[in-house]
PDB file of C-alpha atoms and ligand atoms in Angstrom:
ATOM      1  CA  UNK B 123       2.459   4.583  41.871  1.00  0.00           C
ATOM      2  CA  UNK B 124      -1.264   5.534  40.941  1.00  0.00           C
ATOM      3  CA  UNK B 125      -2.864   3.152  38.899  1.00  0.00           C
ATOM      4  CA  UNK B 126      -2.790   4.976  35.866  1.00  0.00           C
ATOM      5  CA  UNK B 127       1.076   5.616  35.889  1.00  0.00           C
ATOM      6  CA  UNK B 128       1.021   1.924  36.331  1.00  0.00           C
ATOM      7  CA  UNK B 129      -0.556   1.583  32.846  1.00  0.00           C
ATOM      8  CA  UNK B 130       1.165   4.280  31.492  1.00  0.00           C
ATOM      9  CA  UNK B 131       4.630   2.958  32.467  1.00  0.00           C
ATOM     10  CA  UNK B 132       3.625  -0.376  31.297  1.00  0.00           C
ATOM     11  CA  UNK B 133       2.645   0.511  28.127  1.00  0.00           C
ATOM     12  CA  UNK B 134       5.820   2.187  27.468  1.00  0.00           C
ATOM     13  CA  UNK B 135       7.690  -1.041  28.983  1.00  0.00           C
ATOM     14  CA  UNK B 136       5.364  -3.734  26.807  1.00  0.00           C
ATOM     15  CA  UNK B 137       6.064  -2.141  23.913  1.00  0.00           C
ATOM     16  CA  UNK B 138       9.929  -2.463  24.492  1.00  0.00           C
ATOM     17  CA  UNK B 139       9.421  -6.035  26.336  1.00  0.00           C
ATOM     18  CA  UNK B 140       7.935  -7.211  22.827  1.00  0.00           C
ATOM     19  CA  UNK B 141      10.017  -5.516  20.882  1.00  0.00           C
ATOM     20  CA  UNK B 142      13.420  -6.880  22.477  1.00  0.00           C
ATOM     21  CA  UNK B 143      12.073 -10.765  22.987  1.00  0.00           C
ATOM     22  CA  UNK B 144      10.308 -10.543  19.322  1.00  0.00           C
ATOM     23  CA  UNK B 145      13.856  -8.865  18.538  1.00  0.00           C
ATOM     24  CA  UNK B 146      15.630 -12.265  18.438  1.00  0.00           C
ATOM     25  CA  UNK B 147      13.046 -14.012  16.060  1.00  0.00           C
ATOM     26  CA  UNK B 148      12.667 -11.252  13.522  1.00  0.00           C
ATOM     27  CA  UNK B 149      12.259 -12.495   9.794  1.00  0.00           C
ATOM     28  CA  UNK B 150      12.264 -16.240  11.219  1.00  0.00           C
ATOM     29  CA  UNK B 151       9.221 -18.602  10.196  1.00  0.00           C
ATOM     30  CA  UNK B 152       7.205 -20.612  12.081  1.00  0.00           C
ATOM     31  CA  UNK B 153       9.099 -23.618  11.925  1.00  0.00           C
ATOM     32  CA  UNK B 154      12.116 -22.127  11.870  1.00  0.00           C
ATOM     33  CA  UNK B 155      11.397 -21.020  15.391  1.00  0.00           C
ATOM     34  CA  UNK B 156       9.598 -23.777  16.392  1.00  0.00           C
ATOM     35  CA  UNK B 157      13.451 -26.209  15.203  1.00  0.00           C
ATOM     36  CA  UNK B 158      15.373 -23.752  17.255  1.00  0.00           C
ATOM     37  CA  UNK B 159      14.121 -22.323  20.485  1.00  0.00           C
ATOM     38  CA  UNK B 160      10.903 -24.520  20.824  1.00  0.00           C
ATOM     39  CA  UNK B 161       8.944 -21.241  21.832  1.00  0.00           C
ATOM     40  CA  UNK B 162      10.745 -18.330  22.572  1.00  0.00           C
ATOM     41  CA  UNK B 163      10.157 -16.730  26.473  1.00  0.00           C
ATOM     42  CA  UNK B 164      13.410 -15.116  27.239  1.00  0.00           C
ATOM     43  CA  UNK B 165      15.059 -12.090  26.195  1.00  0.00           C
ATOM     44  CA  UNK B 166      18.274 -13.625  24.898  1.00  0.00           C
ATOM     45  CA  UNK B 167      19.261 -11.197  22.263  1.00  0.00           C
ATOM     46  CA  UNK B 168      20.826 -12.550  19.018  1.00  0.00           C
ATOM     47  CA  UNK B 169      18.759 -13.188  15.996  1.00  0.00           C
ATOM     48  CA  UNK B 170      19.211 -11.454  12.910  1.00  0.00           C
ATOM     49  CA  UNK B 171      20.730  -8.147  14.463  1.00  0.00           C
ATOM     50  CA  UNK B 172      22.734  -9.965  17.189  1.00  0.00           C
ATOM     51  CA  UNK B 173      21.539  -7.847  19.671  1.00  0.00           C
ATOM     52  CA  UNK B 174      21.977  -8.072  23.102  1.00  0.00           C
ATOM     53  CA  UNK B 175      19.787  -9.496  26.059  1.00  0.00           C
ATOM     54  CA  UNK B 176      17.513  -6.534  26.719  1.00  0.00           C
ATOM     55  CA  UNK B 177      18.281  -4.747  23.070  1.00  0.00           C
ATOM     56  CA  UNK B 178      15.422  -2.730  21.893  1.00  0.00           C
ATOM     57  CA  UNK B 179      15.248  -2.160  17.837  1.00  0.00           C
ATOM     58  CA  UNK B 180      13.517   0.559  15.629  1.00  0.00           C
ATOM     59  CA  UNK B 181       9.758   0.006  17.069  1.00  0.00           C
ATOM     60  CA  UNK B 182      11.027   1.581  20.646  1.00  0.00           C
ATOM     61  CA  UNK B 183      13.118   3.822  19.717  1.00  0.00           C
ATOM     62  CA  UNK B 184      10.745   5.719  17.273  1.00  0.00           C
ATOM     63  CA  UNK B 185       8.268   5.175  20.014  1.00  0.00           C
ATOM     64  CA  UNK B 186      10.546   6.869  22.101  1.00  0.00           C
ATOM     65  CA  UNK B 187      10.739   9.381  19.861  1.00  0.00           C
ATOM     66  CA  UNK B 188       7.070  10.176  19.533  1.00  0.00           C
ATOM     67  CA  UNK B 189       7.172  10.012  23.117  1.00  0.00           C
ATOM     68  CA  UNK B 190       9.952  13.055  23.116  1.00  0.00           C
ATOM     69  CA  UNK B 191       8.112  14.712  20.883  1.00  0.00           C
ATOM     70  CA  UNK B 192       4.876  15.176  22.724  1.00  0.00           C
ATOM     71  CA  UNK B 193       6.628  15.819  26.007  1.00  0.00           C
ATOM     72  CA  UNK B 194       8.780  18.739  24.488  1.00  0.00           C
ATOM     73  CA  UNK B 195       5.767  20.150  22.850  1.00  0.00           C
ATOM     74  CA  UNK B 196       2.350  18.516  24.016  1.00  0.00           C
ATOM     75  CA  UNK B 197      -0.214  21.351  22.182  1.00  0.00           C
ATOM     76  CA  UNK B 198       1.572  20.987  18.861  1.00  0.00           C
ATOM     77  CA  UNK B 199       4.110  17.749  18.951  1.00  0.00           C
ATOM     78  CA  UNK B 200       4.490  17.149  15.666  1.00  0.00           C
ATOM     79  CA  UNK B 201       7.300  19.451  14.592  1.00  0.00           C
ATOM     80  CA  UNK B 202       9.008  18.010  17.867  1.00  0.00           C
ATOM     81  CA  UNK B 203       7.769  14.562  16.578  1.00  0.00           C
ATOM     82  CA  UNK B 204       9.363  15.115  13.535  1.00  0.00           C
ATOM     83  CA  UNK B 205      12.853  16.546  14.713  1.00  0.00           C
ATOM     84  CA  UNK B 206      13.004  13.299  16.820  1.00  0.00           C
ATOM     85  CA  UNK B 207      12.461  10.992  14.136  1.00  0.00           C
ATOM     86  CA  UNK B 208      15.075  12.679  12.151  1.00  0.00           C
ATOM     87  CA  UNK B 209      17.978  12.655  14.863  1.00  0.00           C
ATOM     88  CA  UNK B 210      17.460   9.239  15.334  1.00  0.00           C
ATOM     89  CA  UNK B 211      18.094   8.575  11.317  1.00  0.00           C
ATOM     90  CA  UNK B 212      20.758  10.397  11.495  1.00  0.00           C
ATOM     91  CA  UNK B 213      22.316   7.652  14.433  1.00  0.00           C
ATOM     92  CA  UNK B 214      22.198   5.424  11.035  1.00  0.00           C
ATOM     93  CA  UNK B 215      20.128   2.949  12.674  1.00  0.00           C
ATOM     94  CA  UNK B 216      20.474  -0.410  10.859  1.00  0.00           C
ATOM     95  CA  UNK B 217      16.954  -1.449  11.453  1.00  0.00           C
ATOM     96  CA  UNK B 218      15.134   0.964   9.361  1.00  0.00           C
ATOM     97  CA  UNK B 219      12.394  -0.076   7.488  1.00  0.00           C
ATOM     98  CA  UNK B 220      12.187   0.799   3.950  1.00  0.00           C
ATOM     99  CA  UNK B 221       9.079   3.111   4.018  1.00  0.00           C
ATOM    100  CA  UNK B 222      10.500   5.222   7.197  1.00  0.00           C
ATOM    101  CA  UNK B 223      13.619   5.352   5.769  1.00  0.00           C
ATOM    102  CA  UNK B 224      12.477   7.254   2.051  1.00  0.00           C
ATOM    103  CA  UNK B 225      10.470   9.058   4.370  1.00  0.00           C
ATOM    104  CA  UNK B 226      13.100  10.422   6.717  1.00  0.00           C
ATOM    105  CA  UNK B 227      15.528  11.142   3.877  1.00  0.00           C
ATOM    106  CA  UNK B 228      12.826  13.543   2.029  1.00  0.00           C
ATOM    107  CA  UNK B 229      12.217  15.230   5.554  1.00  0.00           C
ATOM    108  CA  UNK B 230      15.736  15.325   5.950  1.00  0.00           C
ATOM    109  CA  UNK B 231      15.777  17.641   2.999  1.00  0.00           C
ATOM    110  CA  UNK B 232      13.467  19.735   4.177  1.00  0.00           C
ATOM    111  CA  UNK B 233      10.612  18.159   2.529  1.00  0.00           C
ATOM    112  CA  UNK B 234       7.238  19.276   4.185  1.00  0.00           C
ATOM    113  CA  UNK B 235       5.327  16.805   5.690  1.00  0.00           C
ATOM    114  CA  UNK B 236       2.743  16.901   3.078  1.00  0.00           C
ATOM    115  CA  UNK B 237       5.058  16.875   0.010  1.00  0.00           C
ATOM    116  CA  UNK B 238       6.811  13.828   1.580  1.00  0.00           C
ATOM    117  CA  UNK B 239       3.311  11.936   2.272  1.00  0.00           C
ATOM    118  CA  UNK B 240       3.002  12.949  -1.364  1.00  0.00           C
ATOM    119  CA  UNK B 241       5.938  11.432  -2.684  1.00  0.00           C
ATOM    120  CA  UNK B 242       5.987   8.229  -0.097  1.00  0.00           C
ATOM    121  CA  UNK B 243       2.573   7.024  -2.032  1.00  0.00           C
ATOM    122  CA  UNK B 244       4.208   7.638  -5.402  1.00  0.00           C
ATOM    123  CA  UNK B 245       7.360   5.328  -4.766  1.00  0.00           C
ATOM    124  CA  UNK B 246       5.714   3.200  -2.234  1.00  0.00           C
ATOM    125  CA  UNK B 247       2.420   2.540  -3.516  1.00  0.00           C
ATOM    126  CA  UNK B 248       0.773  -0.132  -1.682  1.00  0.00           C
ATOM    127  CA  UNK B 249       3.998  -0.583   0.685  1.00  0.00           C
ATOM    128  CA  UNK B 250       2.866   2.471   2.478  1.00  0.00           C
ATOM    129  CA  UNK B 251       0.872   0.153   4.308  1.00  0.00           C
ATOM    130  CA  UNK B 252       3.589  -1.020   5.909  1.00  0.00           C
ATOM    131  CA  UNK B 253       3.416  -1.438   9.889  1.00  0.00           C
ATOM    132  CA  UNK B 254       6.418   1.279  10.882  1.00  0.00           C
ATOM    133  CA  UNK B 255       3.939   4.150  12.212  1.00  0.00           C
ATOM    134  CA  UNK B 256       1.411   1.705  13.920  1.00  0.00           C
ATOM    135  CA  UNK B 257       4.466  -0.014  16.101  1.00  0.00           C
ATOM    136  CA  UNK B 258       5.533   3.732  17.730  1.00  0.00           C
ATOM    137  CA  UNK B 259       2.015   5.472  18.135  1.00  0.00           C
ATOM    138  CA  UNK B 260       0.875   4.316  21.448  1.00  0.00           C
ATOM    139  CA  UNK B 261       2.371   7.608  23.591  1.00  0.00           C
ATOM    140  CA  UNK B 262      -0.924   9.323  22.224  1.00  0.00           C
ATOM    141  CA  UNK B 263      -2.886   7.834  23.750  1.00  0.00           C
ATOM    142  CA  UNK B 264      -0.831   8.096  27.039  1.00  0.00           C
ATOM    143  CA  UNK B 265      -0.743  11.731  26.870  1.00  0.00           C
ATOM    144  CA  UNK B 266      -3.967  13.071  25.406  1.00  0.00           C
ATOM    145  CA  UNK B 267      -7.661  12.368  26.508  1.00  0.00           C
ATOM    146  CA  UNK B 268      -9.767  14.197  24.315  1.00  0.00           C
ATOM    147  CA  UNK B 269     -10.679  11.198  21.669  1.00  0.00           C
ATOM    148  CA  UNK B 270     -10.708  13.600  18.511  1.00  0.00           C
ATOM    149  CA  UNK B 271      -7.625  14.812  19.507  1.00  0.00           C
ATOM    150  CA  UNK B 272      -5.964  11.837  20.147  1.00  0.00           C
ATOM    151  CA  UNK B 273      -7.793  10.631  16.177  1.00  0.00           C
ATOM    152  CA  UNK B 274      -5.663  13.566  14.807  1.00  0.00           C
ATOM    153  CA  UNK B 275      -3.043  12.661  16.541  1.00  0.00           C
ATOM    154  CA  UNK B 276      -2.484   9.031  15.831  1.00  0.00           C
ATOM    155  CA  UNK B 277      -3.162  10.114  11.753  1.00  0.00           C
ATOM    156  CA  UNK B 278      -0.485  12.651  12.087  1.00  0.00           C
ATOM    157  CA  UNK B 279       2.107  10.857  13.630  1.00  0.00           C
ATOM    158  CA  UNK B 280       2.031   7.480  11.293  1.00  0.00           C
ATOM    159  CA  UNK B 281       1.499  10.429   7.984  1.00  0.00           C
ATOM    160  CA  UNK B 282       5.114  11.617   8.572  1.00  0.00           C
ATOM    161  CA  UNK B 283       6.069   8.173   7.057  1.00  0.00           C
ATOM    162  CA  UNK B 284       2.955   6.409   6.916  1.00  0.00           C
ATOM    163  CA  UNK B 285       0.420   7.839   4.751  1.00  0.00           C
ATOM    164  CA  UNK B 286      -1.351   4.844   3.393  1.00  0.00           C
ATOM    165  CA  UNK B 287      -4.955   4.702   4.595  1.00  0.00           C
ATOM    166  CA  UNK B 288      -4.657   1.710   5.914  1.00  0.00           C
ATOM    167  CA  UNK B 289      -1.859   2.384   8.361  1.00  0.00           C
ATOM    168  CA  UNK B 290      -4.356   5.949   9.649  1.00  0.00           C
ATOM    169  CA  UNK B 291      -6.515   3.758  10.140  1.00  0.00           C
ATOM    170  CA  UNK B 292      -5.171   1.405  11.994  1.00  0.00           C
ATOM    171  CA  UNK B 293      -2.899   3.939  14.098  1.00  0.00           C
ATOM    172  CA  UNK B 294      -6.810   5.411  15.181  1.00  0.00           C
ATOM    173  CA  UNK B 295      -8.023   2.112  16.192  1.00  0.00           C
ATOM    174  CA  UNK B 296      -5.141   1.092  17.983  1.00  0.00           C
ATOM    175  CA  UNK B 297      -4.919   4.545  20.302  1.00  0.00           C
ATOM    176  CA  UNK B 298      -8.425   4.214  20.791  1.00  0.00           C
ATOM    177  CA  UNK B 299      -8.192   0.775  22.002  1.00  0.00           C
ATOM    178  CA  UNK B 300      -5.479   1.698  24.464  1.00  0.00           C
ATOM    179  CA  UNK B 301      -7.235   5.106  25.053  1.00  0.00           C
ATOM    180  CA  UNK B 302     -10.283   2.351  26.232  1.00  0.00           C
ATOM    181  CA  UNK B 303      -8.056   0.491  28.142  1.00  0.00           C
ATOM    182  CA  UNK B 304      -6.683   3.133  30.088  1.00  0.00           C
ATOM    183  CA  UNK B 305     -10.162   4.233  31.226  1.00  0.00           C
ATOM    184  CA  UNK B 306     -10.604   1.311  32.547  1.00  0.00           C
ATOM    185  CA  UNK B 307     -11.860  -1.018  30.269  1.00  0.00           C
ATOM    186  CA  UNK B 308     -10.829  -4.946  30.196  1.00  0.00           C
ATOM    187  CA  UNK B 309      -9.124  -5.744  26.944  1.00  0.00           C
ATOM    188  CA  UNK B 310     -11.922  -7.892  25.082  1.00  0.00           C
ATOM    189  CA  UNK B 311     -14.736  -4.917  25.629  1.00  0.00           C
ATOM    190  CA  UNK B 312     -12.113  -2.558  24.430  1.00  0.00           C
ATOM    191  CA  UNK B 313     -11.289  -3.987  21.411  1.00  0.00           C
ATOM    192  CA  UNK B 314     -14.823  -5.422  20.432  1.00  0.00           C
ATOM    193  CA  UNK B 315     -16.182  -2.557  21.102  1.00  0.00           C
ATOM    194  CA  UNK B 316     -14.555  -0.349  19.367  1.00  0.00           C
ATOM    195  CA  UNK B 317     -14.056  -2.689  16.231  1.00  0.00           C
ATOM    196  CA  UNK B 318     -18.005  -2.357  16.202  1.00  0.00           C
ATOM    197  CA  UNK B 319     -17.856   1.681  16.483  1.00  0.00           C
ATOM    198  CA  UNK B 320     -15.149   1.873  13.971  1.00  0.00           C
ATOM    199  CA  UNK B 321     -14.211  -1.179  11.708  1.00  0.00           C
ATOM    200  CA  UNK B 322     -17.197  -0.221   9.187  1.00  0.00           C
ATOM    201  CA  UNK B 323     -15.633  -2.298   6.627  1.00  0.00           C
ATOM    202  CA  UNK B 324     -14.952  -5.190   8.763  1.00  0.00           C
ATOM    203  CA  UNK B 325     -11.377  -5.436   7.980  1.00  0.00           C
ATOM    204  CA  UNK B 326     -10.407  -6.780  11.011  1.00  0.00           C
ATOM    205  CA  UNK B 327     -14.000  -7.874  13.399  1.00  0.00           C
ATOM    206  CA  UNK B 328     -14.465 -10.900  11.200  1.00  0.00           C
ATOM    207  CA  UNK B 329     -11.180 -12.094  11.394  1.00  0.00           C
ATOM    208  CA  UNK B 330     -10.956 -11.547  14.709  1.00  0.00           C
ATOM    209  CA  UNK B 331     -13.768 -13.949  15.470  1.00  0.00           C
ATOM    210  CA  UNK B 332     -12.942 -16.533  13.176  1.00  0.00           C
ATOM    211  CA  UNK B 333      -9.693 -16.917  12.238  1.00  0.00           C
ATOM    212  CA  UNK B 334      -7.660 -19.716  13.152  1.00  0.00           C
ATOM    213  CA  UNK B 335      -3.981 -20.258  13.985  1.00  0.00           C
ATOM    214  CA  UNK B 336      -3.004 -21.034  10.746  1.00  0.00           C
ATOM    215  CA  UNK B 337      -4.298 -17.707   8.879  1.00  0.00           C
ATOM    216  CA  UNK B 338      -2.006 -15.474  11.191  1.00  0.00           C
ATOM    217  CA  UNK B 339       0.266 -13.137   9.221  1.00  0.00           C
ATOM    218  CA  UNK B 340       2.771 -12.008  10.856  1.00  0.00           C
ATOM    219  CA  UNK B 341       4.657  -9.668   8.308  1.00  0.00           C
ATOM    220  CA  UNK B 342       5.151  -6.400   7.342  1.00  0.00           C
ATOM    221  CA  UNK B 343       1.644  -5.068   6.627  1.00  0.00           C
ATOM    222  CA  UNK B 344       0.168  -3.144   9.109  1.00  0.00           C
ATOM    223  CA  UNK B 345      -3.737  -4.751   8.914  1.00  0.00           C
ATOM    224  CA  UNK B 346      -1.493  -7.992   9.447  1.00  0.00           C
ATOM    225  CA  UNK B 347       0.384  -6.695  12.202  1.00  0.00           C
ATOM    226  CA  UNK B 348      -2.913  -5.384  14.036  1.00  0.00           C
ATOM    227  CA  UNK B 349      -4.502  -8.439  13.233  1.00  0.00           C
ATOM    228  CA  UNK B 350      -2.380  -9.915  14.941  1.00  0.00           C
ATOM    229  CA  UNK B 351      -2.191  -8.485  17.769  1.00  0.00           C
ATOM    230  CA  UNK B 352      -5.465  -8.434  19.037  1.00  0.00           C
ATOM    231  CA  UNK B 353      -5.974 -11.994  18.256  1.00  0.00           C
ATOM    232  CA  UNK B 354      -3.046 -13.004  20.435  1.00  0.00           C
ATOM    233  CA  UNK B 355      -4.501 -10.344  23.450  1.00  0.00           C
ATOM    234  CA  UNK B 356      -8.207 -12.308  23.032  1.00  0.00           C
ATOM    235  CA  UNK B 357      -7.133 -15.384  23.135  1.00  0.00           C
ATOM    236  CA  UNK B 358      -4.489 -15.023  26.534  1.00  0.00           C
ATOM    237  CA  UNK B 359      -4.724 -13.968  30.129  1.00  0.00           C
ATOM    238  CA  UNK B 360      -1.766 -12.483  31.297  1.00  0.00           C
ATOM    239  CA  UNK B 361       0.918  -9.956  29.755  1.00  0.00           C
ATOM    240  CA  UNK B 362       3.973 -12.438  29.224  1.00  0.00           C
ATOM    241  CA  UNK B 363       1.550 -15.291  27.303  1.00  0.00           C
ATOM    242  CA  UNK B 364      -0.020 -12.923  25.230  1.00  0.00           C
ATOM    243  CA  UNK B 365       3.711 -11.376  23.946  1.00  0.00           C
ATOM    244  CA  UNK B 366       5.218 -14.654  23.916  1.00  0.00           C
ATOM    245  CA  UNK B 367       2.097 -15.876  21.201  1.00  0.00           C
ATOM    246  CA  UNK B 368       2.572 -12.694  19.107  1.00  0.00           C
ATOM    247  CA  UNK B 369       6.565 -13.431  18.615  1.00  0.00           C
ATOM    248  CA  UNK B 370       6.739 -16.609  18.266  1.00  0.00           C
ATOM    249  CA  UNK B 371       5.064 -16.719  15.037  1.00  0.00           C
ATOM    250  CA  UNK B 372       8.257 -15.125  13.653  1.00  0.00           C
ATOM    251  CA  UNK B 373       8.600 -13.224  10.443  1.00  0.00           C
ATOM    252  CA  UNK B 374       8.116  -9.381  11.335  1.00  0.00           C
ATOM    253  CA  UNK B 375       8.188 -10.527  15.110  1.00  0.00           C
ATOM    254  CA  UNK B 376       9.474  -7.972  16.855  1.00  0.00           C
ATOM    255  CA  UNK B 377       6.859  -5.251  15.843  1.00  0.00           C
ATOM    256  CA  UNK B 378       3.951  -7.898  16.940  1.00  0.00           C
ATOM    257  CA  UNK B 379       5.349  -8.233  20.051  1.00  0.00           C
ATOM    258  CA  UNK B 380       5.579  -4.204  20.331  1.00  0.00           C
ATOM    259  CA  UNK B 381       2.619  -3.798  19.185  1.00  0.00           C
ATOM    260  CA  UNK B 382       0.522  -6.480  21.541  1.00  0.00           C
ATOM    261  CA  UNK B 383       2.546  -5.452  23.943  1.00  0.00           C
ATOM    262  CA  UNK B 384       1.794  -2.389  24.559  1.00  0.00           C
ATOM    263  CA  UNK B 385      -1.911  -2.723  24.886  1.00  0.00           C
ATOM    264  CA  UNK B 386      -0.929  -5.571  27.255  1.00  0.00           C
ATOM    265  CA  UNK B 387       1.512  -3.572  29.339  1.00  0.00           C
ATOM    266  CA  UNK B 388      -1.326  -0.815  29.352  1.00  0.00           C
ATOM    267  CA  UNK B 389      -3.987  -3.406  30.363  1.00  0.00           C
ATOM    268  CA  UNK B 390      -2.078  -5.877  32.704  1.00  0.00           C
ATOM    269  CA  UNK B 391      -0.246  -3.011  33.825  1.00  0.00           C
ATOM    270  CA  UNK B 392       3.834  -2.330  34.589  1.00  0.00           C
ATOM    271  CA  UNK B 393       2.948  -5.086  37.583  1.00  0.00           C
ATOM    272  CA  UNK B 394       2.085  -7.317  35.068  1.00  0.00           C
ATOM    273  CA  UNK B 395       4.985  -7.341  33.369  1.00  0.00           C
ATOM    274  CA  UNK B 396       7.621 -10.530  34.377  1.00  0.00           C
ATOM    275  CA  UNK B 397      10.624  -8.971  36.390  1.00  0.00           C
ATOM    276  CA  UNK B 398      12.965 -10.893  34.684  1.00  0.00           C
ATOM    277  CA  UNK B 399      12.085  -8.970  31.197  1.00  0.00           C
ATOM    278  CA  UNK B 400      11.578  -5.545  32.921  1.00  0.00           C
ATOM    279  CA  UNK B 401      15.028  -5.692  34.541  1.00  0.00           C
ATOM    280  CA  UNK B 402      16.326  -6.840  31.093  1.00  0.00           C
ATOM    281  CA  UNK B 403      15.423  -3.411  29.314  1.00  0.00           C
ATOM    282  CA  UNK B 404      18.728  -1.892  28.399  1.00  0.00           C
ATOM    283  CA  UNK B 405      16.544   1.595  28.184  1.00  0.00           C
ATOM    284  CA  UNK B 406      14.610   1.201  30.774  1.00  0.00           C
ATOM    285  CA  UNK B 407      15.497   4.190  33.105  1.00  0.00           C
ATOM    286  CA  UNK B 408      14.553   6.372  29.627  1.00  0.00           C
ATOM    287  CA  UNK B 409      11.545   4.587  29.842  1.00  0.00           C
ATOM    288  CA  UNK B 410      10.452   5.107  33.287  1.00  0.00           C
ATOM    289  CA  UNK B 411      11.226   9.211  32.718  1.00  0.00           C
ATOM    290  CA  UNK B 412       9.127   9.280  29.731  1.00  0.00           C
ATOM    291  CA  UNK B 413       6.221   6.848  31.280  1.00  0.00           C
ATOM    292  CA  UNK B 414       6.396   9.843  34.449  1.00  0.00           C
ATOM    293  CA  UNK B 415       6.245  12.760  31.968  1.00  0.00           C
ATOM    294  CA  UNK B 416       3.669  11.485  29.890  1.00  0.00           C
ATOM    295  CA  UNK B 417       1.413  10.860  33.201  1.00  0.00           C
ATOM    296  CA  UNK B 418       1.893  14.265  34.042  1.00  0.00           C
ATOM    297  CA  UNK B 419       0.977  15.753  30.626  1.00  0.00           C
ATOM    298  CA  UNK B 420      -2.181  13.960  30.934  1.00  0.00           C
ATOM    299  CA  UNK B 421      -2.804  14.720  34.630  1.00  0.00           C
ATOM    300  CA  UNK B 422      -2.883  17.930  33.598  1.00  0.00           C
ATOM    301  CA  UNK B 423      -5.575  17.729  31.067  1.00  0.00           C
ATOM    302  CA  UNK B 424      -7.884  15.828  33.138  1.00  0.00           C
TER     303      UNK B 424
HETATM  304 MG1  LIG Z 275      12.213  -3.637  14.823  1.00  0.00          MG
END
C-alpha cells in the first residue's frame, strides 16, 4: 500500500474506530465513566444502544454515505450525497440526531436542498449548530485536492442538514486540516497553521492554547466537538491515546472519537491504528473498498 492509501484507509478506519469505542460511552459523564470502566480502551459494545463489539453508529454510516456519494459521482456528488443520506433514513436508523433527522424528512419530500436549509434554521435555530455534518465530512478531503473545491465541498455536504454557520465553518477547517495532513504535514503544524489562516475570530486558536481539562465540552455542538478534538490530537502521540482521550470524556462521545479519529487515522496512518480495534470493525471490508476508491478518485486528479 502507497503511503497515501495508508492515510486514506486510515482515515476512513479512525473515524469508525472512534466512533464504535466512543459508541459504548455515548451520553455518559465524566464520572460516570470514570465509576464504571475506569477509562475506556476496548471496543466492547454496549452502552446506551447495546451495540455490539465492533458496532459503528450514525457518524460512519453517514460518512459512508458521503463517501458513496462522491465515488458514484465525484464532479457533482451531491445529488449522489444526498440520495445516500436518504436511503440510509429510510433503514430507520435509531441513532439519528434531531437536526439530520428534520432534515432528511423535508428532503424526503422532495424538499430542495435550499428550501430545507431554509426551513432547518427556522425550527432549529441555534441547534443547527449541532455536530451531525462535521462527524461524516472527512471523504472530501480524501477525494479532492483542489482546496477551493474541497471549501465548497465540505459547506455543501454539512448544508444538506447542517446549515448553521458555525457547522460550514467548522466542516472547512476540519477538511483542510486533514487536506494538510495528507500532504504531508505533522498534525500540530496542520492544525496551528491553519487555525492562524482561517480562525479570524479566534473561536477555537485561543482555546486551543489555553484551555485546560476541565473546560472540555464534549456535547452536541459542533465548535465543542471540534474543540475537542484537536485538543485531544495536540496533546497525544499516537492514534489509540489520542481516541481513547476524546471518548472518555463521555457525553456526545462517540462523534469525538469519530471526529479525532479521523484526522488521527489520516495522520498516524491505517498502520497506526491498534489491530485489535481494526479487526473489530464490523464494516470494515466496506471500508477498505471505499478507502481504495477514494484513492483512486484522487490519483486521478493529481
Ligand atoms: Mg453516533
Amino acid at each position: 500500500m502507497t503511503n497515501m492509501a495508508d492515510k486514506i484507509k486510515g482515515c476512513l478506519f479512525g473515524v469508525a474506530c472512534g466512533d464504535a469505542l466512543g459508541a459504548t460511552l455515548e451520553f455518559m459523564s465524566r464520572e460516570e465513566i470514570r465509576k464504571k470502566y475506569g477509562r475506556l480502551t476496548e471496543l466492547t459494545g454496549g452502552g446506551h444502544w447495546r451495540l455490539k463489539p465492533g458496532e459503528v453508529t450514525d457518524d460512519t454510516k453517514m460518512t459512508v454515505a458521503v463517501a458513496r456519494g462522491i465515488v458514484s459521482n465525484p464532479v457533482d456528488p451531491i445529488p449522489c450525497i444526498r440520495e445516500e443520506f436518504i436511503k440510509w433514513f429510510q433503514t430507520d436508523p435509531p441513532d439519528i440526531g434531531t437536526t439530520t433527522k428534520i432534515a432528511l424528512n423535508l428532503l424526503t419530500e422532495g424538499l430542495t436542498w435550499e428550501e430545507t436549509a431554509g426551513r432547518v434554521m427556522e425550527i432549529r435555530g441555534e441547534h443547527a449548530a449541532g455536530n451531525g455534518s462535521l462527524m461524516r465530512t472527512a471523504p472530501v478531503a480524501l477525494a479532492y485536492l483542489d482546496e477551493q473545491l474541497i471549501r465548497d465541498m465540505a459547506r455543501k455536504q454539512s448544508m444538506l442538514t447542517h446549515p448553521h454557520p458555525d457547522a460550514l465553518f467548522a466542516c472547512e477547517l476540519y477538511c483542510l486540516i486533514l487536506r494538510e495532513i495528507l500532504t504531508g504535514s505533522g498534525i500540530n503544524s496542520a492544525i496551528w497553521s491553519m487555525l492562524e489562516r482561517e480562525d479570524r475570530e479566534d473561536t477555537y486558536h485561543s482555546f486551543l492554547q489555553n484551555a485546560g481539562e476541565s473546560e472540555i465540552d464534549s456535547g452536541g455542538y459542533v465548535v465543542s466537538t471540534l474543540r475537542t478534538s484537536l485538543w485531544c490530537l495536540l496533546r497525544t502521540s499516537n492514534f489509540e491515546e489520542a481516541v481513547v482521550k476524546a471518548v472518555n470524556f463521555g457525553d456526545d462521545a462517540d462523534t469525538c472519537g469519530a471526529v479525532t479519529g479521523g484526522l488521527a487515522g489520516a495522520y498516524y496512518g491505517y498502520k497506526g491504528i491498534p489491530d485489535r480495534w481494526k479487526k473489530a470493525i464490523v464494516c470494515r471490508d466496506e471500508l477498505s473498498q471505499l478507502a481504495q476508491e477514494l484513492y483512486r478518485i484522487r490519483s486521478k486528479k493529481a
